CSV table of C-alpha atoms in Angstrom, one decimal:
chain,number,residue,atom,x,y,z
A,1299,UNK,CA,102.9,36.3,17.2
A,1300,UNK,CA,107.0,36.5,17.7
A,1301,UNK,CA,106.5,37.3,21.5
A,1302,UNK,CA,104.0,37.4,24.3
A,1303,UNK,CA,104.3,40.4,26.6
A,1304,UNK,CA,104.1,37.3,29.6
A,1305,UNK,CA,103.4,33.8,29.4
A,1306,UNK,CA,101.1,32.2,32.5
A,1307,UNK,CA,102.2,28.7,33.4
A,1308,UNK,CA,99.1,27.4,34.8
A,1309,UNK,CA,95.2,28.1,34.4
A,1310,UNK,CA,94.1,27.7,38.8
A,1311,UNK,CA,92.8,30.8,40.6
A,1312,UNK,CA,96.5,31.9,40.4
A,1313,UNK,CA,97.5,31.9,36.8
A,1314,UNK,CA,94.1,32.8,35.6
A,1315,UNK,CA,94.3,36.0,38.0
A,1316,UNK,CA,97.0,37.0,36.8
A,1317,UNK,CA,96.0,36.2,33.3
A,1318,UNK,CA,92.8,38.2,33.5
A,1319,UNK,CA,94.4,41.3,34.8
A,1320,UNK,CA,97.4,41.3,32.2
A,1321,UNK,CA,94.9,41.0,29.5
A,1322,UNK,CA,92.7,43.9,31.2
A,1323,UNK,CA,95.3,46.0,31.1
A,1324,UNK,CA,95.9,45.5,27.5
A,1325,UNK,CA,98.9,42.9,27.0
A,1326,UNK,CA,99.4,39.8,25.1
A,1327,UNK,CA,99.4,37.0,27.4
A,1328,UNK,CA,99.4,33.6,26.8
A,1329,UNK,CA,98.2,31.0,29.4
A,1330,UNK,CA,99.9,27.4,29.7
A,1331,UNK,CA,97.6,24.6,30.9
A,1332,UNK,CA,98.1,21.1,30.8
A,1333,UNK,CA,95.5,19.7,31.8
A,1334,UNK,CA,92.6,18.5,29.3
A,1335,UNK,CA,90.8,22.1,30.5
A,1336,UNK,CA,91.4,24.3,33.2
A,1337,UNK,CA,90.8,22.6,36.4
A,1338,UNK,CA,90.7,18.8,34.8
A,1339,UNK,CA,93.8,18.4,37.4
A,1340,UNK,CA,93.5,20.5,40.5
A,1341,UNK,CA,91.2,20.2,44.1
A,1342,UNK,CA,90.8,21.9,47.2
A,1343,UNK,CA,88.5,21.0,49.7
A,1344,UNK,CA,86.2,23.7,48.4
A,1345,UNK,CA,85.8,26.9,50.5
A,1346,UNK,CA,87.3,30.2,49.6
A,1347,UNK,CA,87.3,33.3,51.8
A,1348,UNK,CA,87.9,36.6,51.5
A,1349,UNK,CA,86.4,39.6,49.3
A,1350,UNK,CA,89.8,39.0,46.1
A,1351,UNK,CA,87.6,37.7,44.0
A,1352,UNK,CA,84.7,40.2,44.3
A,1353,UNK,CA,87.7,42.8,43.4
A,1354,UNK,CA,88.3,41.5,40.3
A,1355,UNK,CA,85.0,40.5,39.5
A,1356,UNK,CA,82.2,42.9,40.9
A,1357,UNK,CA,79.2,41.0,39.9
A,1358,UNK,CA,81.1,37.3,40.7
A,1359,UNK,CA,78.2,36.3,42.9
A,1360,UNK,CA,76.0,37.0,39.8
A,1361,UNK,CA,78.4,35.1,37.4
A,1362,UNK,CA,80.7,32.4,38.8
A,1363,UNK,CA,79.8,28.5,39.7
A,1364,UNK,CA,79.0,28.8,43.2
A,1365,UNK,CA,77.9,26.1,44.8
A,1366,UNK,CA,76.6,27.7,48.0
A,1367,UNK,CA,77.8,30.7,50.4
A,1368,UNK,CA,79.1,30.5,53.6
A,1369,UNK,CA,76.5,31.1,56.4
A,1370,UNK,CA,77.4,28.7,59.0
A,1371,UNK,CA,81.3,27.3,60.6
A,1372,UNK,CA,81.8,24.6,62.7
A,1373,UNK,CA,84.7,22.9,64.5
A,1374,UNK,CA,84.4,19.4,65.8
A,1375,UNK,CA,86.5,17.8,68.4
A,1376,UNK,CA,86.5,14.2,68.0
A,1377,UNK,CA,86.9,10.6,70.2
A,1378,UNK,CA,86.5,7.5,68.9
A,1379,UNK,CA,82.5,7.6,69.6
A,1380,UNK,CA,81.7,11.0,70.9
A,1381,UNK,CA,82.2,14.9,69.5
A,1382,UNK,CA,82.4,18.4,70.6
A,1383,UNK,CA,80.9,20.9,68.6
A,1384,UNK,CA,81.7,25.0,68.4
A,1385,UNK,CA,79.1,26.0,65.6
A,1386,UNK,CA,78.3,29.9,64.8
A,1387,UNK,CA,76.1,30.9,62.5
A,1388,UNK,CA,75.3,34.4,61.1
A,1389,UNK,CA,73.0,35.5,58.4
A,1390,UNK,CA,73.4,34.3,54.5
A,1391,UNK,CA,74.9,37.2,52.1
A,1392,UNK,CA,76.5,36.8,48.8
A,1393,UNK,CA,79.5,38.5,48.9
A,1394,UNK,CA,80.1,38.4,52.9
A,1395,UNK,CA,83.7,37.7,54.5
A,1396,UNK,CA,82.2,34.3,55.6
A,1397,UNK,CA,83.1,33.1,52.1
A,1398,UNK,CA,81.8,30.7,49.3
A,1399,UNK,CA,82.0,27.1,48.5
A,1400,UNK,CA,82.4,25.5,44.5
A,1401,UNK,CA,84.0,22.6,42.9
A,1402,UNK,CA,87.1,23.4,41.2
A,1403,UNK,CA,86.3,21.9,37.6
A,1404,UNK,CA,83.5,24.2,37.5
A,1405,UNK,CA,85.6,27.1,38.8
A,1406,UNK,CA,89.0,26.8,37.2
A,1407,UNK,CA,86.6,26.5,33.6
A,1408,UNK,CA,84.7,29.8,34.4
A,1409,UNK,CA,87.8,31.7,35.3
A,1410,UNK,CA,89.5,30.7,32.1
A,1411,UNK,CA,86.6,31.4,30.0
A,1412,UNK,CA,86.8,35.2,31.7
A,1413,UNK,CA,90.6,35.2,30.8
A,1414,UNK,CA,90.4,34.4,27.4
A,1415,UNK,CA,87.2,37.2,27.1
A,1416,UNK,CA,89.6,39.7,28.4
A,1417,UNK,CA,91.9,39.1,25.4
A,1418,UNK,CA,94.3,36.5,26.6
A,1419,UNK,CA,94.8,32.8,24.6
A,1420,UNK,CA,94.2,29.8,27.1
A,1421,UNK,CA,96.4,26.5,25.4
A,1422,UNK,CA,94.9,23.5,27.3
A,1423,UNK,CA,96.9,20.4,27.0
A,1424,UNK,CA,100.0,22.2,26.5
A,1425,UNK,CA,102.5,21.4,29.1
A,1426,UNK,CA,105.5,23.7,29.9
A,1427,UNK,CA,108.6,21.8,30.9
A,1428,UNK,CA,111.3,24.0,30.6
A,1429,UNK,CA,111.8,28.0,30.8
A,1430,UNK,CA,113.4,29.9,27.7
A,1431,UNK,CA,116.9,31.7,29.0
A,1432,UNK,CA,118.8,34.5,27.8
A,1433,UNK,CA,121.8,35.2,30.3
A,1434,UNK,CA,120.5,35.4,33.9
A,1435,UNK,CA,116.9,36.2,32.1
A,1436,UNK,CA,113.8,34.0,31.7
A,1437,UNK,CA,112.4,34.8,28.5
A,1438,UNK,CA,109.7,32.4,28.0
A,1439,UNK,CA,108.5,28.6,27.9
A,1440,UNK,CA,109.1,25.3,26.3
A,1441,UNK,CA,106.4,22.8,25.6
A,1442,UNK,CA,108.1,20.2,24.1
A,1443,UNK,CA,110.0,21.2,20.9
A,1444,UNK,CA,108.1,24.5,20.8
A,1445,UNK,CA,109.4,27.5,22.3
A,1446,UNK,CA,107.2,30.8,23.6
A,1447,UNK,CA,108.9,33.9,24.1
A,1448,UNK,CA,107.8,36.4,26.1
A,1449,UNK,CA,109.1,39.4,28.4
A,1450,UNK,CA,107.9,38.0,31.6
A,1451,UNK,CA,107.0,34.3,32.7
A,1452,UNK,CA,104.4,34.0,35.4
A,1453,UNK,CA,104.7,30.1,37.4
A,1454,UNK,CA,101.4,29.6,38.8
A,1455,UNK,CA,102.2,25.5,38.1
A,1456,UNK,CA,101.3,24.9,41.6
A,1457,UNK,CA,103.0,22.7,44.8
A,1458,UNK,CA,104.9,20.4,42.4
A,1459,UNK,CA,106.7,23.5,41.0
A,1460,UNK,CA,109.4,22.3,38.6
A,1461,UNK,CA,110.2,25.1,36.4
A,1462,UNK,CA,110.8,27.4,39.7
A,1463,UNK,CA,113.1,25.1,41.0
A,1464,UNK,CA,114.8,25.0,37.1
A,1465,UNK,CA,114.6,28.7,37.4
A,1466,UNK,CA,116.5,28.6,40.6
A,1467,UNK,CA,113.9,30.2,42.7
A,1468,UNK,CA,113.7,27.4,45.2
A,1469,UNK,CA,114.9,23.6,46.5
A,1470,UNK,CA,112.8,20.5,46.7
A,1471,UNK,CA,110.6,20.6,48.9
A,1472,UNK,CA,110.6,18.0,51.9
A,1473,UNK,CA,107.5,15.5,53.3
A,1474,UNK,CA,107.8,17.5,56.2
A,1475,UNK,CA,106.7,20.7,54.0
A,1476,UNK,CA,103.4,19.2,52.8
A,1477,UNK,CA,100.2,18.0,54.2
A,1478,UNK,CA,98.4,15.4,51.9
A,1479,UNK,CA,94.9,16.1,50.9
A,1480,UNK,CA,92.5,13.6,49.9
A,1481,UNK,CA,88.6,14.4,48.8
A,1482,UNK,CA,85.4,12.9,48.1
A,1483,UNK,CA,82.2,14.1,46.5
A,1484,UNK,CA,79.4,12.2,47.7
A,1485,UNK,CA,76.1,13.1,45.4
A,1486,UNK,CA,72.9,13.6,47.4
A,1487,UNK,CA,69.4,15.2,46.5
A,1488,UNK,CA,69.5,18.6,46.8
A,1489,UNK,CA,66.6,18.7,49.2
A,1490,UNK,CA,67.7,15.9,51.3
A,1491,UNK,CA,71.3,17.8,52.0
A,1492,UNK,CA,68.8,20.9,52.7
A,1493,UNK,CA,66.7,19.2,55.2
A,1494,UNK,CA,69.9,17.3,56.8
A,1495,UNK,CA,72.2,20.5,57.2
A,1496,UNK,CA,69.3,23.3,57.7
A,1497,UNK,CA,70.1,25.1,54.8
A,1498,UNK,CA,67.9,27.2,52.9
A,1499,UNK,CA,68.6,28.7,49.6
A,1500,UNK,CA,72.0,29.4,48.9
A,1501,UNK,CA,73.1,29.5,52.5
A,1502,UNK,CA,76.3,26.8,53.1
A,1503,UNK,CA,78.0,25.0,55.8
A,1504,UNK,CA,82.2,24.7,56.6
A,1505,UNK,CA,83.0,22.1,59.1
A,1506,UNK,CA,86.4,21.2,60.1
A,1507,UNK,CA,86.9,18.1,62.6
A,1508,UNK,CA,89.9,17.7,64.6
A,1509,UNK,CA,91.4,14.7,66.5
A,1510,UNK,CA,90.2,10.6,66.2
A,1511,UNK,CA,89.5,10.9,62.2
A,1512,UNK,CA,93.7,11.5,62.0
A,1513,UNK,CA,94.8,8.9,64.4
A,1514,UNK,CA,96.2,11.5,66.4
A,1515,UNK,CA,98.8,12.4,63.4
A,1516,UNK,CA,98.8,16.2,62.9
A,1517,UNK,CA,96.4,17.0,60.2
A,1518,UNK,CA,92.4,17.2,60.8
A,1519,UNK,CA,89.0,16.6,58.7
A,1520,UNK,CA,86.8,18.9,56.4
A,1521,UNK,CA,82.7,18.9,55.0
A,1522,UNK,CA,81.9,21.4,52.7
A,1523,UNK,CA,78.2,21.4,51.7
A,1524,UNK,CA,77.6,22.0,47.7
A,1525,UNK,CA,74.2,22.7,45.6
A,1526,UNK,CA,73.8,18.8,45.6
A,1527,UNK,CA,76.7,17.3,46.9
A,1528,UNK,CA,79.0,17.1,49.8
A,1529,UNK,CA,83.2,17.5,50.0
A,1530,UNK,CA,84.3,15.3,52.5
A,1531,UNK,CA,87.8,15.0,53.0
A,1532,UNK,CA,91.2,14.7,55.1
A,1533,UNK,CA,94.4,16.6,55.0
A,1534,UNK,CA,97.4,14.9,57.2
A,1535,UNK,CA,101.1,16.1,57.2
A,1536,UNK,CA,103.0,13.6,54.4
A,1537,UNK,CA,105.9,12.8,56.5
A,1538,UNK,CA,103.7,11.2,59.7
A,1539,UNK,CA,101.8,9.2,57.1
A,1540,UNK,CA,105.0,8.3,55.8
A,1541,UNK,CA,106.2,7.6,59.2
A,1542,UNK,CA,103.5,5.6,60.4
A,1543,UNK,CA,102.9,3.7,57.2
A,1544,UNK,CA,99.6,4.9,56.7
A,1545,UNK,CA,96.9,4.8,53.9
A,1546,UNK,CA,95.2,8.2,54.2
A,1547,UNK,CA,92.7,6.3,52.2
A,1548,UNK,CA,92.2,4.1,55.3
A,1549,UNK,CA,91.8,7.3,57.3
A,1550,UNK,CA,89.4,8.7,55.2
A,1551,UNK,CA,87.5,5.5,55.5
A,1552,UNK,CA,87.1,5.6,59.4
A,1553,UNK,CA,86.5,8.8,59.1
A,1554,UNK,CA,83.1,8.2,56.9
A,1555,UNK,CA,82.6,5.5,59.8
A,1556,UNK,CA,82.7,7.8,62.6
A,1557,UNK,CA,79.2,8.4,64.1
A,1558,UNK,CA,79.3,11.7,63.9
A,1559,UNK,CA,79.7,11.6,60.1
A,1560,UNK,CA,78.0,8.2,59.3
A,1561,UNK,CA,74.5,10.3,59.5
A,1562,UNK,CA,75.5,13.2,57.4
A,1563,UNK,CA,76.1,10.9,54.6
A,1564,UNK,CA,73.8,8.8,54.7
A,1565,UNK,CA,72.5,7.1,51.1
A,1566,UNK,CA,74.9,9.5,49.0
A,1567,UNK,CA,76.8,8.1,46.0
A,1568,UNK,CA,80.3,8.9,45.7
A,1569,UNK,CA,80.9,10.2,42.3
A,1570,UNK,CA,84.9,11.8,42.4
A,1571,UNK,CA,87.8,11.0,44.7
A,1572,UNK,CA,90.9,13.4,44.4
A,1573,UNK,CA,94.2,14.2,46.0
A,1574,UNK,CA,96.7,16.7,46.3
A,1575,UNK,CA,99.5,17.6,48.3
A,1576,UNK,CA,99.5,21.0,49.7
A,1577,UNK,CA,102.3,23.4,51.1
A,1578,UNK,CA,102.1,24.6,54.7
A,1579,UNK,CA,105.4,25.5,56.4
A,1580,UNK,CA,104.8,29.1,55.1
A,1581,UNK,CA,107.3,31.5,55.3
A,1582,UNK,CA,110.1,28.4,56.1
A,1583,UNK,CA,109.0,27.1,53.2
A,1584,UNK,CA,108.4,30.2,50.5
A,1585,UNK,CA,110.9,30.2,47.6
A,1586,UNK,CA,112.2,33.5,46.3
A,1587,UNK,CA,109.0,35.0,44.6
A,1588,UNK,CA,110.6,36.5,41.7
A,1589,UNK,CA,114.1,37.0,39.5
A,1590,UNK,CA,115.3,38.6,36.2
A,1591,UNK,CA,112.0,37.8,33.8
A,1592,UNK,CA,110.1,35.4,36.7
A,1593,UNK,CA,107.5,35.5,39.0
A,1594,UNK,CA,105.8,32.8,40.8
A,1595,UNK,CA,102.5,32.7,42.5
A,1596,UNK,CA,100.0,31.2,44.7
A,1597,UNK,CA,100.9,27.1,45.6
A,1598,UNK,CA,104.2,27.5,43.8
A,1599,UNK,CA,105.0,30.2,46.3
A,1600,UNK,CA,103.6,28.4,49.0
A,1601,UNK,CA,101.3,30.7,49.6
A,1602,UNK,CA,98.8,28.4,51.8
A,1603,UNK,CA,98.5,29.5,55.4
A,1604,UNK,CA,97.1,26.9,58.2
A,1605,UNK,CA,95.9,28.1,61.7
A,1606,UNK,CA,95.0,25.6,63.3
A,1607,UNK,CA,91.3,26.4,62.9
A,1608,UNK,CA,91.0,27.3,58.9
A,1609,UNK,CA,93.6,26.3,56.1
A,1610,UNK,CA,93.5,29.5,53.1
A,1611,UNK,CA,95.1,29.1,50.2
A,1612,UNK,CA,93.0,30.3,46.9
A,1613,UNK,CA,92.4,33.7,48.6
A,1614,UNK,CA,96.4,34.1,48.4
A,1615,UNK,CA,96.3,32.6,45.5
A,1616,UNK,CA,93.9,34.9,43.3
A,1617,UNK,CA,96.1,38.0,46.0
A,1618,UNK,CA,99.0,36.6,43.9
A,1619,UNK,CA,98.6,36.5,41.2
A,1620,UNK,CA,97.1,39.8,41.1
A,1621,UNK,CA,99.9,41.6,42.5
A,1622,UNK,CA,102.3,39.5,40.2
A,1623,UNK,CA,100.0,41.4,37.2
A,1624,UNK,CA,100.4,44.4,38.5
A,1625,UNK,CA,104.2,44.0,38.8
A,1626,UNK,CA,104.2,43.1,35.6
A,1627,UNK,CA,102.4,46.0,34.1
A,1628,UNK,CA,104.6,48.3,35.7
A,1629,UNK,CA,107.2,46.4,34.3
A,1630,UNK,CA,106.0,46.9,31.1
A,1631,UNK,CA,105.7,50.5,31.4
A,1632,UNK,CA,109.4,50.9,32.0
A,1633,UNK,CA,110.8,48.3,29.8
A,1634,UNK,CA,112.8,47.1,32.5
A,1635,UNK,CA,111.7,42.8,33.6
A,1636,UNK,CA,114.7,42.9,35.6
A,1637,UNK,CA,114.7,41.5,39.4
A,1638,UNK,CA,115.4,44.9,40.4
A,1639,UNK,CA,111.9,46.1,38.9
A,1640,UNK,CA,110.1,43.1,39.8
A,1641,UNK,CA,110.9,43.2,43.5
A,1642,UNK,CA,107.3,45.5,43.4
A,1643,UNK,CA,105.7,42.3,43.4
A,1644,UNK,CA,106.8,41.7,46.8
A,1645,UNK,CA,106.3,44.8,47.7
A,1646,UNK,CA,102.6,44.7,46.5
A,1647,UNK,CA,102.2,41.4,48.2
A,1648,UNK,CA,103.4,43.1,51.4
A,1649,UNK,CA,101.2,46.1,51.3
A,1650,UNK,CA,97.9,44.5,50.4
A,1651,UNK,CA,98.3,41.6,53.5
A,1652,UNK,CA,99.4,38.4,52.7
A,1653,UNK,CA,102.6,38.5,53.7
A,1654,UNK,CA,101.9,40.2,56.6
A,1655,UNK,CA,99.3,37.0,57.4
A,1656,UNK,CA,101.9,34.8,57.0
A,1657,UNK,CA,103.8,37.0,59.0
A,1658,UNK,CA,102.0,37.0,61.7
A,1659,UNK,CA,101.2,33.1,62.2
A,1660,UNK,CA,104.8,32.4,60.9
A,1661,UNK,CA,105.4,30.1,64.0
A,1662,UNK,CA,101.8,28.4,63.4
A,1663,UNK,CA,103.1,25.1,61.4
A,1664,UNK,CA,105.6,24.4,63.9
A,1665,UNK,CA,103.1,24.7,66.4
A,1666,UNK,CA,101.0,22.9,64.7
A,1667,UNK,CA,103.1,19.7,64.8
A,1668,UNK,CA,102.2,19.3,68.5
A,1669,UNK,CA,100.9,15.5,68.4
A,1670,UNK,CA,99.0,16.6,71.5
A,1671,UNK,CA,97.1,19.1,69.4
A,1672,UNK,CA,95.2,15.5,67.9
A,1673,UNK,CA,96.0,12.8,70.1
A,1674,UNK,CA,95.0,14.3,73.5
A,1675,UNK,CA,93.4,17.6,73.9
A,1676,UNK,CA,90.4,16.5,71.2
A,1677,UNK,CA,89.6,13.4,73.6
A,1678,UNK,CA,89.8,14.8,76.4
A,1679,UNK,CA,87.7,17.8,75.7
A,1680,UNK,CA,84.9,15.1,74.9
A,1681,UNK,CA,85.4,12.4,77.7
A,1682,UNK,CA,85.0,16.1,79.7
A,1683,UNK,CA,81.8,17.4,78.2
A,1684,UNK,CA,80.5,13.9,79.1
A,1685,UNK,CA,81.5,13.8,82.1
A,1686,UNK,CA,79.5,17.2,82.7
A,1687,UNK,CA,76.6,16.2,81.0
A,1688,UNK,CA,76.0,13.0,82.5
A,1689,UNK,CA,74.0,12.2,85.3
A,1690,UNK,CA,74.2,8.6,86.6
A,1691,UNK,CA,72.8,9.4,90.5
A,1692,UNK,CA,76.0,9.9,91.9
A,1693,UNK,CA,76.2,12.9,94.3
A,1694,UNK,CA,78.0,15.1,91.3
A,1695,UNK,CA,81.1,16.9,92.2
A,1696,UNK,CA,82.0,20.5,91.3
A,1697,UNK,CA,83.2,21.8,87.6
A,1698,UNK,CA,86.8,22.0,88.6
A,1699,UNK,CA,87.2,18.6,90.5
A,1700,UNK,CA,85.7,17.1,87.3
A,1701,UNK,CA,88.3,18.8,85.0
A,1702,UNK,CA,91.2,18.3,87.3
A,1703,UNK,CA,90.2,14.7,87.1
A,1704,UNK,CA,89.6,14.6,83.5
A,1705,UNK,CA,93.4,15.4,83.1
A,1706,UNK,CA,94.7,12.4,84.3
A,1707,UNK,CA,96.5,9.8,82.5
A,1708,UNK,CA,95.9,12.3,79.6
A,1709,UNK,CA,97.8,15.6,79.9
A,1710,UNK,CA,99.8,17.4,83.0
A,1711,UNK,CA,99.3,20.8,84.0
A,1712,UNK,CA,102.9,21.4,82.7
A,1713,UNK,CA,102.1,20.4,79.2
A,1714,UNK,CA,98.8,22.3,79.2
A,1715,UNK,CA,100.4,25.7,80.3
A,1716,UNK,CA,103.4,24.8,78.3
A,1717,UNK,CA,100.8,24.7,75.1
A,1718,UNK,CA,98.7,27.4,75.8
A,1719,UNK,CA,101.7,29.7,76.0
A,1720,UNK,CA,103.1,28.7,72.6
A,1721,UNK,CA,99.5,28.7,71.2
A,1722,UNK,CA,99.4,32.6,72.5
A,1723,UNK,CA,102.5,33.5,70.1
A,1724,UNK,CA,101.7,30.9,67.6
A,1725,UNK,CA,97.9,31.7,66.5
């Protein structure tokens, strides 16, 4: 073939979406991976939400990998010894907002199998390192001394996004930008993780743990429940551990020790460990999405959004790289790749919610960098819910004495008001 009608740098949720609907639509597409297959080289913590990949794929529920679905969230606060639990729970449903939980080797391998079905080639082990230029266009890839041509280049190379800073879409990123993820998947009988979690079926569990298990640096803990396995993990902003001269190893460590988690995982046999950094300053951090033959999509955009009480990323991601498609098939209809007719990618992007998400939390990762956030508010919420629930035969004293008192030495009223008002525009 002299030319692809777009070449896909990168076979995650993102490139293959993109991929997928390209190839759907009827153009030659070529997909870029470099790892051994798709998904040999990427991780998440393992929970995607939201209905993108039911739109691409109606019977996905029927088809894909999952491990388990959603039917139960819970965030811990955490001290040294004791927790605080907020759990809800609402009825098990394939295909329900609440979301779905799988292991990314599994995953990335049955997306790319449905890309190259739809018509489009998937080259594993083939590493793009340099873009193809004609004037101010990008007219394809390099892997190695090979070129491929094409009338559109998709990056969808994730956070450590190279060729979009070669093609002058954005600048290095700093620690400051990115949150370090590390992961575990600890092997237990499927019945046992049944019986220890209350699951039945298919039915899954997303907890999130906030406070002691970071050292009070911003960041927080995760369990995701598979068929026969658990995801246990930690993500902490890069620049504190680097500040602190941390091992977010060692972290992870104390966090298995904690007694809230020592039980869950109980006689399971670690059998991966993974890392990955992961974008979350959001719109601060989000490079120019597109330019005269370029797109870029899901991590390489940036496109990760943290709360404070969920961190989504492959919803945007598959979003992305669905609206970059789209763009591109438009594109293709004109015979115009320019920036000018490319800027519908934004536009798409914009209309179907994800920039207006990150919109609307755009001051969440600076209020997320509130050390109190880890280091105070977690404990004292538990050294207050023992307070309340403990009864040593003293004559007890009323609700609000107790939390008045429970503030001391820990937090002022000032910072607590202070907080809650940012926390209002924040999330």
């Amino acid at each position: 073939m002299d030319k692809f009608d777009a070449v896909v740098v990168g076979a995650g949720p993102a490139g293959c979406a993109a991929a997928y609907t390209l190839a759907k639509a009827g153009l030659q597409v070529l997909v870029c991976e470099r790892g051994k297959y798709a998904g040999a080289k990427n991780m998440w913590g393992g929970a995607f939400f939201g209905p993108q990949m039911y739109e691409i794929f109606p019977d996905f529920a029927k088809e894909a990998p999952v491990e388990r679905f959603v039917n139960r969230h819970t965030i811990t606060l955490l001290d040294p010894e004791d927790a605080l639990t907020f759990d809800f729970r609402t009825p098990h449903s394939p295909g329900s907002p609440h979301g779905f939980i799988t292991l990314r080797a599994k995953f990335d391998r049955w997306m790319a199998e449905k890309v190259e079905q739809a018509g489009a080639i998937v080259a594993t082990s083939l590493q793009a390192d340099d873009l193809v230029r004609e004037g101010s266009f990008i007219k394809g890839v390099k892997a190695g001394a090979e070129e491929f041509p094409a009338d559109v280049v998709i990056l969808a190379e994730g956070v450590n996004s190279l060729l979009t800073e070669k093609a002058g879409l954005r600048q290095p990123d700093s620690a400051h930008d990115m949150k370090q993820g590390v992961k575990e998947v600890i092997r237990l009988p499927q019945e046992i993780l049944e019986e220890r979690f209350q699951l039945q079926g298919q039915e899954g569990v997303a907890m999130e743990f906030l406070g002691s298990c970071t050292r009070g640096l911003p960041g927080g803990g995760f369990l995701y429940t598979n068929r026969d396995s658990i995801s246990l993990g930690m993500v902490v902003q890069l620049s504190a551990v680097l500040e602190k001269r941390v091992k977010i190893s060692d972290l992870l460590e104390d966090f298995k020790k904690h007694p809230v988690i020592q039980p869950l995982i109980r006689k399971g046999e670690l059998v991966e460990y993974s890392a990955h950094l992961i974008p979350v300053s959001g719109l601060k951090m989000m490079p120019r999405l597109f330019s005269d033959g370029v797109l870029v999509v899901g991590d390489a955009a940036a496109l990760v959004l943290g709360t404070g009480l969920i961190l989504e990323g492959a919803n945007f991601s598959v979003a992305s790289g669905v609206a970059a498609a789209k763009a591109v098939i438009q594109a293709k209809e004109k015979g115009d790749f320019s920036r000018a007719s490319l800027q519908q990618y934004e536009r798409l992007l914009q209309d179907g919610g994800t920039l207006r998400d990150f919109q609307t939390f755009r001051r969440a990762p600076e209020f997320l960098e509130n050390e109190r956030i880890y280091a105070v508010y977690p404990q004292w919420a538990c050294g207050l819910a023992r307070k309340i629930f403990t009864n040593d035969g003293k004559p007890r004293q009323n609700t609000f004495q107790v939390l008045r008192e429970s503030m001391k030495g820990r937090v002022t009223l000032g910072n607590l008001i202070s907080d809650a008002l940012k926390a209002r525009k924040a999330i």
